[in-house]
Amino acid sequence: MTSHTLTDLGWSDHFARQRSADEDALSPARISEVHRSQLVALTEAGELRLIPTDSAGAYAVGDWVLTDGTAALRRLDPVTDLHRRAAGHTVSDQRIAANVDTVGLVTSCNADFNVARLERYLALALASNALPLVILTKADLCDDPDSFRRQAERLSPLVTAITVNAKDTEDVKRLNPWCSTAQTLALLGSSGVGKTTLRNALTGETEATQGVREDDGKGRHTTTHRALRPTLAGGWLIDTPGMRELQLSGTGEGLEELFDDIETLAAQCKFSNCAHDSEPGCAVKAALGDGTLDHARLERWQKLRREDQYNSETIAAARARQKSFGRVVKEAMSTKSRYKRGYED
């Protein structure tokens, strides 16, 4: 395997400052794959298989850890941290990727393009402190791909959007500035939008892809797990499985950035707790009335805020219950131990 320096791998002063003097003997390693019983990590010496010292869910692809060569002894605080509420009925956060410089939100120039879903991904990216980049694939199959690009860029002044033909390796090279010279690009999006095809073009791999369904123009699920891979441009790529469910949690700051226009209006309302319904002096209602604010955008903002608040509170409550239960168990075990020692004495 090609050797890399720590700088090549993305190491920076942010991580170096977290390393204490008594940890000088430990080596930094960057997680490239997370499995239930082991971690795959990249170091200056090459690839390592490490034993996790925490639950597998505590780690994300892209994390930096300190290791003795056998175990991941300590995970360092990331610069950026992508996470969502775990899919299904589990009340917990799920980490998606860490230390990502740019989040490539992949959608296509066809029926897959969905403004409401794209706003979810954008809120996720902005909350992580990474740069959002909307990548519109299948531009070669669309009569007017720029119309999709303009729709994406209208969502926020923070959004950069680019149209590409994922099957044209030369065209895909336009993504190189976001994944070169130790920069890390993560690809997020629904199944079948062309993430694997992009990955192949950017890394030189030959991961199998599947065709497009004729009924809805969508592709089929290909990627099965997250992985950190070197790009031909000298950076790193994290490809992720398609997300069937994306529930927001802890993304309040991302929503504020994404919907900055509405947040600014809301701050001008007469009442601080204005629900933007029937209250007098509502700046949001005034903007709706004069046409400077789209009603559908307001509804999406309100819906995402409610969801994020509910999920965040639910997860916080679940953590509190788990912590309380842990204390009860610990106290019970301590009482049992003291009783046993007294009986034996």
Coordinates of C-alpha atoms in Angstrom, one line a residue:
M1 CA 0.0 0.0 0.0
T2 CA 1.2 3.5 -0.8
S3 CA 2.7 5.2 2.3
H4 CA 1.4 8.6 3.5
T5 CA 2.7 11.2 5.8
L6 CA 0.5 12.4 8.7
T7 CA 0.0 15.7 6.7
D8 CA -1.1 13.7 3.7
L9 CA -3.7 11.9 5.8
G10 CA -5.1 15.2 7.1
W11 CA -3.3 15.6 10.4
S12 CA -3.2 19.2 11.6
D13 CA -2.4 21.4 14.7
H14 CA -6.0 20.8 15.9
F15 CA -5.2 17.2 16.6
A16 CA -1.6 17.7 17.6
R17 CA -2.7 20.0 20.4
Q18 CA -4.9 17.3 21.9
R19 CA -2.0 14.9 22.3
S20 CA -0.6 15.1 25.9
A21 CA 3.1 14.7 26.8
D22 CA 2.5 11.2 28.2
E23 CA 1.0 10.1 24.9
D24 CA 4.2 10.7 22.8
A25 CA 4.7 7.0 22.5
L26 CA 1.3 6.5 20.8
S27 CA 0.9 6.9 17.1
P28 CA -1.9 8.9 15.4
A29 CA -4.1 6.8 13.0
R30 CA -7.0 7.9 10.8
I31 CA -10.0 5.5 10.7
S32 CA -10.8 4.3 7.2
E33 CA -13.4 1.7 8.0
V34 CA -15.6 0.9 11.1
H35 CA -16.7 -2.6 11.8
R36 CA -18.4 -4.1 14.8
S37 CA -15.3 -5.7 16.3
Q38 CA -12.4 -3.9 14.7
L39 CA -11.3 -0.6 13.1
V40 CA -9.3 -0.3 9.9
A41 CA -6.9 2.7 10.2
L42 CA -4.3 4.4 8.1
T43 CA -0.9 5.5 9.6
E44 CA 2.5 6.6 8.3
A45 CA 3.6 3.0 8.5
G46 CA 0.6 1.7 6.6
E47 CA -2.8 0.1 7.3
L48 CA -3.6 -1.3 10.7
R49 CA -6.4 -3.4 12.2
L50 CA -7.2 -1.9 15.6
I51 CA -9.3 -3.1 18.5
P52 CA -11.8 -0.4 19.6
T53 CA -11.9 0.5 23.2
D54 CA -15.3 2.0 22.9
S55 CA -18.5 0.9 21.2
A56 CA -18.3 0.8 17.4
G57 CA -20.9 3.6 17.2
A58 CA -18.6 6.0 19.0
Y59 CA -16.3 6.0 15.9
A60 CA -16.8 7.4 12.4
V61 CA -14.8 7.0 9.2
G62 CA -12.4 9.9 9.1
D63 CA -11.8 10.0 12.9
W64 CA -8.3 10.4 14.3
V65 CA -7.3 8.1 17.2
L66 CA -4.1 7.4 19.2
T67 CA -2.9 3.8 19.1
D68 CA -0.3 1.6 20.5
G69 CA -0.4 -0.4 17.3
T70 CA -3.1 -2.8 18.6
A71 CA -5.9 -0.8 20.1
A72 CA -7.6 2.6 19.5
L73 CA -6.8 4.0 22.9
R74 CA -8.2 7.5 22.5
R75 CA -10.4 9.2 19.9
L76 CA -9.5 12.8 19.2
D77 CA -12.1 15.5 19.0
P78 CA -13.0 16.1 15.3
V79 CA -12.9 19.3 13.4
T80 CA -16.2 18.5 11.6
D81 CA -18.7 15.8 12.6
L82 CA -21.5 14.6 10.4
H83 CA -24.4 12.9 12.3
R84 CA -28.1 12.2 12.2
R85 CA -30.7 10.5 14.3
A86 CA -30.3 6.8 13.8
A87 CA -32.8 5.2 11.4
G88 CA -35.6 3.1 12.8
H89 CA -36.9 3.1 16.3
T90 CA -33.5 3.5 18.0
V91 CA -33.4 6.7 20.0
S92 CA -29.8 7.7 19.4
D93 CA -27.4 9.7 17.2
Q94 CA -25.6 8.0 14.4
R95 CA -22.2 9.4 13.4
I96 CA -21.8 9.4 9.6
A97 CA -18.3 10.8 9.0
A98 CA -15.7 13.0 10.7
N99 CA -13.0 15.5 9.7
V100 CA -14.6 16.2 6.4
D101 CA -13.7 19.4 4.6
T102 CA -16.5 19.3 2.0
V103 CA -19.8 17.4 2.0
G104 CA -20.8 16.5 -1.5
L105 CA -24.6 16.3 -1.6
V106 CA -25.2 14.1 -4.6
T107 CA -28.5 14.3 -6.5
S108 CA -29.3 14.0 -10.2
C109 CA -30.9 16.1 -12.9
N110 CA -34.1 14.0 -13.0
A111 CA -37.0 13.0 -10.8
D112 CA -34.6 12.3 -7.9
F113 CA -34.1 16.1 -7.5
N114 CA -36.1 17.2 -4.4
V115 CA -35.7 20.6 -2.8
A116 CA -37.1 19.5 0.6
R117 CA -34.8 16.5 0.8
L118 CA -31.8 18.6 -0.4
E119 CA -32.5 21.1 2.4
R120 CA -32.2 18.3 4.9
Y121 CA -28.8 17.3 3.6
L122 CA -27.7 21.0 3.6
A123 CA -28.7 21.5 7.2
L124 CA -26.8 18.3 8.1
A125 CA -23.7 19.6 6.3
L126 CA -23.8 23.1 7.7
A127 CA -24.3 21.9 11.2
S128 CA -21.1 19.8 10.9
N129 CA -19.1 23.0 10.0
A130 CA -18.1 21.4 6.7
L131 CA -18.5 23.2 3.3
P132 CA -21.6 22.0 1.4
L133 CA -21.3 21.2 -2.3
V134 CA -24.3 20.1 -4.3
I135 CA -23.2 17.7 -7.0
L136 CA -25.8 17.2 -9.8
T137 CA -25.2 14.0 -11.7
K138 CA -26.6 12.7 -15.0
A139 CA -26.2 16.1 -16.6
D140 CA -25.6 14.3 -19.9
L141 CA -29.2 12.9 -19.7
C142 CA -30.9 16.3 -19.1
D143 CA -31.8 19.0 -21.6
D144 CA -31.2 21.8 -19.1
P145 CA -29.0 20.8 -16.3
D146 CA -28.3 24.4 -15.3
S147 CA -31.9 24.8 -14.3
F148 CA -31.3 22.2 -11.5
R149 CA -28.1 24.0 -10.5
R150 CA -29.9 27.3 -10.2
Q151 CA -32.6 25.8 -8.0
A152 CA -29.9 24.4 -5.7
E153 CA -28.0 27.6 -5.4
R154 CA -31.2 29.6 -4.6
L155 CA -31.6 27.6 -1.4
S156 CA -28.7 29.5 0.3
P157 CA -25.8 31.9 -0.6
L158 CA -23.6 29.3 1.2
V159 CA -24.4 26.7 -1.4
T160 CA -22.1 25.9 -4.4
A161 CA -23.6 23.6 -7.0
I162 CA -21.9 21.8 -9.9
T163 CA -23.3 19.7 -12.7
V164 CA -21.3 16.7 -13.9
N165 CA -21.4 13.6 -16.1
A166 CA -20.2 11.0 -13.7
K167 CA -19.3 8.6 -16.5
D168 CA -16.9 11.2 -18.0
T169 CA -13.7 11.0 -16.1
E170 CA -12.4 14.3 -17.5
D171 CA -15.7 16.0 -16.4
V172 CA -15.4 14.5 -12.9
K173 CA -12.0 16.1 -12.5
R174 CA -13.8 19.4 -11.9
L175 CA -14.3 18.0 -8.4
N176 CA -10.6 17.7 -7.8
P177 CA -10.3 21.0 -5.9
W178 CA -12.5 19.6 -3.1
C179 CA -10.5 16.3 -2.7
S180 CA -6.8 17.2 -3.4
T181 CA -3.8 17.9 -1.1
A182 CA -5.1 16.1 2.0
Q183 CA -8.6 17.5 1.6
T184 CA -11.5 15.1 2.4
L185 CA -14.7 15.0 0.4
A186 CA -17.7 13.0 1.7
L187 CA -20.4 11.9 -0.7
L188 CA -24.0 11.8 0.7
G189 CA -27.2 11.2 -1.2
S190 CA -29.9 8.7 -2.1
S191 CA -29.3 5.3 -3.5
G192 CA -28.6 5.2 -7.2
V193 CA -27.7 8.9 -7.9
G194 CA -24.2 8.0 -9.1
K195 CA -22.0 8.2 -5.9
T196 CA -20.2 4.9 -6.8
T197 CA -19.6 6.1 -10.4
L198 CA -18.1 9.3 -9.0
R199 CA -16.0 7.3 -6.5
N200 CA -14.6 5.2 -9.3
A201 CA -13.6 8.3 -11.3
L202 CA -12.1 10.1 -8.4
T203 CA -10.1 7.2 -6.9
G204 CA -9.4 5.0 -9.9
E205 CA -11.2 2.1 -8.3
T206 CA -13.5 -0.3 -10.3
E207 CA -16.4 -0.8 -7.8
A208 CA -19.4 -2.3 -9.5
T209 CA -22.3 0.0 -10.4
Q210 CA -25.8 -0.9 -11.3
G211 CA -28.1 0.5 -14.0
V212 CA -30.9 2.9 -13.9
R213 CA -34.5 1.8 -13.4
E214 CA -36.7 2.8 -16.3
D215 CA -39.8 3.6 -14.2
D216 CA -38.4 6.4 -12.2
G217 CA -35.0 7.2 -13.6
K218 CA -33.2 6.1 -10.4
G219 CA -30.2 3.8 -10.0
R220 CA -29.9 0.9 -7.6
H221 CA -28.2 0.7 -4.2
T222 CA -24.5 -0.2 -4.6
T223 CA -22.3 1.0 -1.7
T224 CA -22.8 -1.1 1.5
H225 CA -20.5 0.6 4.0
R226 CA -18.5 3.8 4.6
A227 CA -14.9 3.9 3.7
L228 CA -12.1 6.5 3.4
R229 CA -10.2 6.1 0.1
P230 CA -7.3 8.1 -1.5
T231 CA -8.2 10.1 -4.6
L232 CA -6.1 10.5 -7.7
A233 CA -5.8 14.2 -6.9
G234 CA -4.0 13.6 -3.6
G235 CA -6.9 13.9 -1.2
W236 CA -9.5 11.6 0.4
L237 CA -13.0 10.5 -0.4
I238 CA -15.6 9.0 1.9
D239 CA -18.4 7.2 0.0
T240 CA -21.5 6.4 2.0
P241 CA -24.5 4.1 1.4
G242 CA -27.6 5.7 0.1
M243 CA -29.9 7.0 2.9
R244 CA -33.5 5.9 2.9
E245 CA -34.2 8.0 6.0
L246 CA -32.6 11.2 7.1
Q247 CA -33.9 12.6 10.4
L248 CA -32.3 15.7 11.8
S249 CA -31.0 16.0 15.3
G250 CA -28.7 18.6 16.8
T251 CA -28.7 20.6 13.6
G252 CA -30.2 23.8 14.9
E253 CA -27.2 25.9 13.8
G254 CA -27.3 24.4 10.4
L255 CA -30.9 25.3 10.0
E256 CA -30.3 28.8 11.1
E257 CA -27.6 29.2 8.4
L258 CA -29.7 27.5 5.7
F259 CA -32.8 29.6 6.4
D260 CA -31.0 32.8 7.4
D261 CA -33.5 34.9 5.4
I262 CA -36.4 33.6 7.5
E263 CA -34.4 33.7 10.8
T264 CA -33.6 37.4 10.0
L265 CA -37.3 38.1 9.5
A266 CA -38.4 36.3 12.6
A267 CA -36.0 38.4 14.7
Q268 CA -37.9 41.5 13.5
C269 CA -41.3 40.2 14.7
K270 CA -43.0 42.3 17.4
F271 CA -43.2 39.3 19.8
S272 CA -40.1 37.1 20.5
N273 CA -42.3 34.0 20.7
C274 CA -44.2 34.8 17.5
A275 CA -45.6 31.7 15.8
H276 CA -46.0 33.6 12.5
D277 CA -49.6 32.7 12.4
S278 CA -52.1 35.4 13.5
E279 CA -49.9 37.6 15.7
P280 CA -49.8 41.4 15.0
G281 CA -46.4 42.9 13.9
C282 CA -45.2 39.6 12.3
A283 CA -42.4 40.4 9.9
V284 CA -42.6 36.9 8.4
K285 CA -46.3 37.3 7.6
A286 CA -45.5 40.7 6.0
A287 CA -42.9 39.0 3.8
L288 CA -45.4 36.4 2.7
G289 CA -47.9 39.1 1.9
D290 CA -45.5 41.1 -0.3
G291 CA -44.2 38.0 -2.0
T292 CA -40.6 38.3 -0.8
L293 CA -40.9 35.0 1.1
D294 CA -42.2 31.8 -0.4
H295 CA -44.9 30.0 1.7
A296 CA -43.6 26.6 0.8
R297 CA -40.1 27.5 2.1
L298 CA -41.6 28.8 5.3
E299 CA -43.4 25.5 5.9
R300 CA -40.3 23.5 5.2
W301 CA -38.4 25.7 7.7
Q302 CA -41.0 25.2 10.4
K303 CA -41.2 21.4 9.8
L304 CA -37.5 20.9 10.0
R305 CA -37.2 23.0 13.1
R306 CA -39.9 21.0 14.9
E307 CA -38.3 17.7 13.8
D308 CA -34.8 18.8 14.9
Q309 CA -36.1 20.0 18.3
Y310 CA -38.1 16.9 19.0
N311 CA -35.4 14.5 18.0
S312 CA -32.8 16.4 20.0
E313 CA -34.9 16.5 23.1
T314 CA -35.8 12.8 22.7
I315 CA -32.2 11.8 22.4
A316 CA -31.2 13.9 25.3
A317 CA -33.9 12.3 27.4
A318 CA -32.9 8.8 26.4
R319 CA -29.3 9.6 27.4
A320 CA -30.4 10.9 30.8
R321 CA -32.4 7.8 31.4
Q322 CA -29.5 5.6 30.4
K323 CA -27.2 7.5 32.7
S324 CA -29.7 7.3 35.6
F325 CA -30.1 3.6 35.1
G326 CA -26.4 3.1 35.1
R327 CA -26.1 4.9 38.4
V328 CA -28.9 2.6 39.9
V329 CA -27.1 -0.5 38.7
K330 CA -23.8 0.8 40.0
E331 CA -25.3 1.5 43.4
A332 CA -27.1 -1.8 43.6
M333 CA -23.8 -3.7 42.8
S334 CA -22.0 -1.6 45.4
T335 CA -24.7 -2.4 48.0
K336 CA -24.5 -6.1 47.2
S337 CA -20.8 -6.1 47.5
R338 CA -20.9 -4.3 50.9
Y339 CA -23.5 -6.8 52.1
K340 CA -21.5 -9.7 50.9
R341 CA -18.3 -8.5 52.6
G342 CA -20.3 -7.9 55.9
Y343 CA -21.7 -11.4 55.7
E344 CA -18.3 -13.0 55.2
D345 CA -16.8 -11.0 58.0

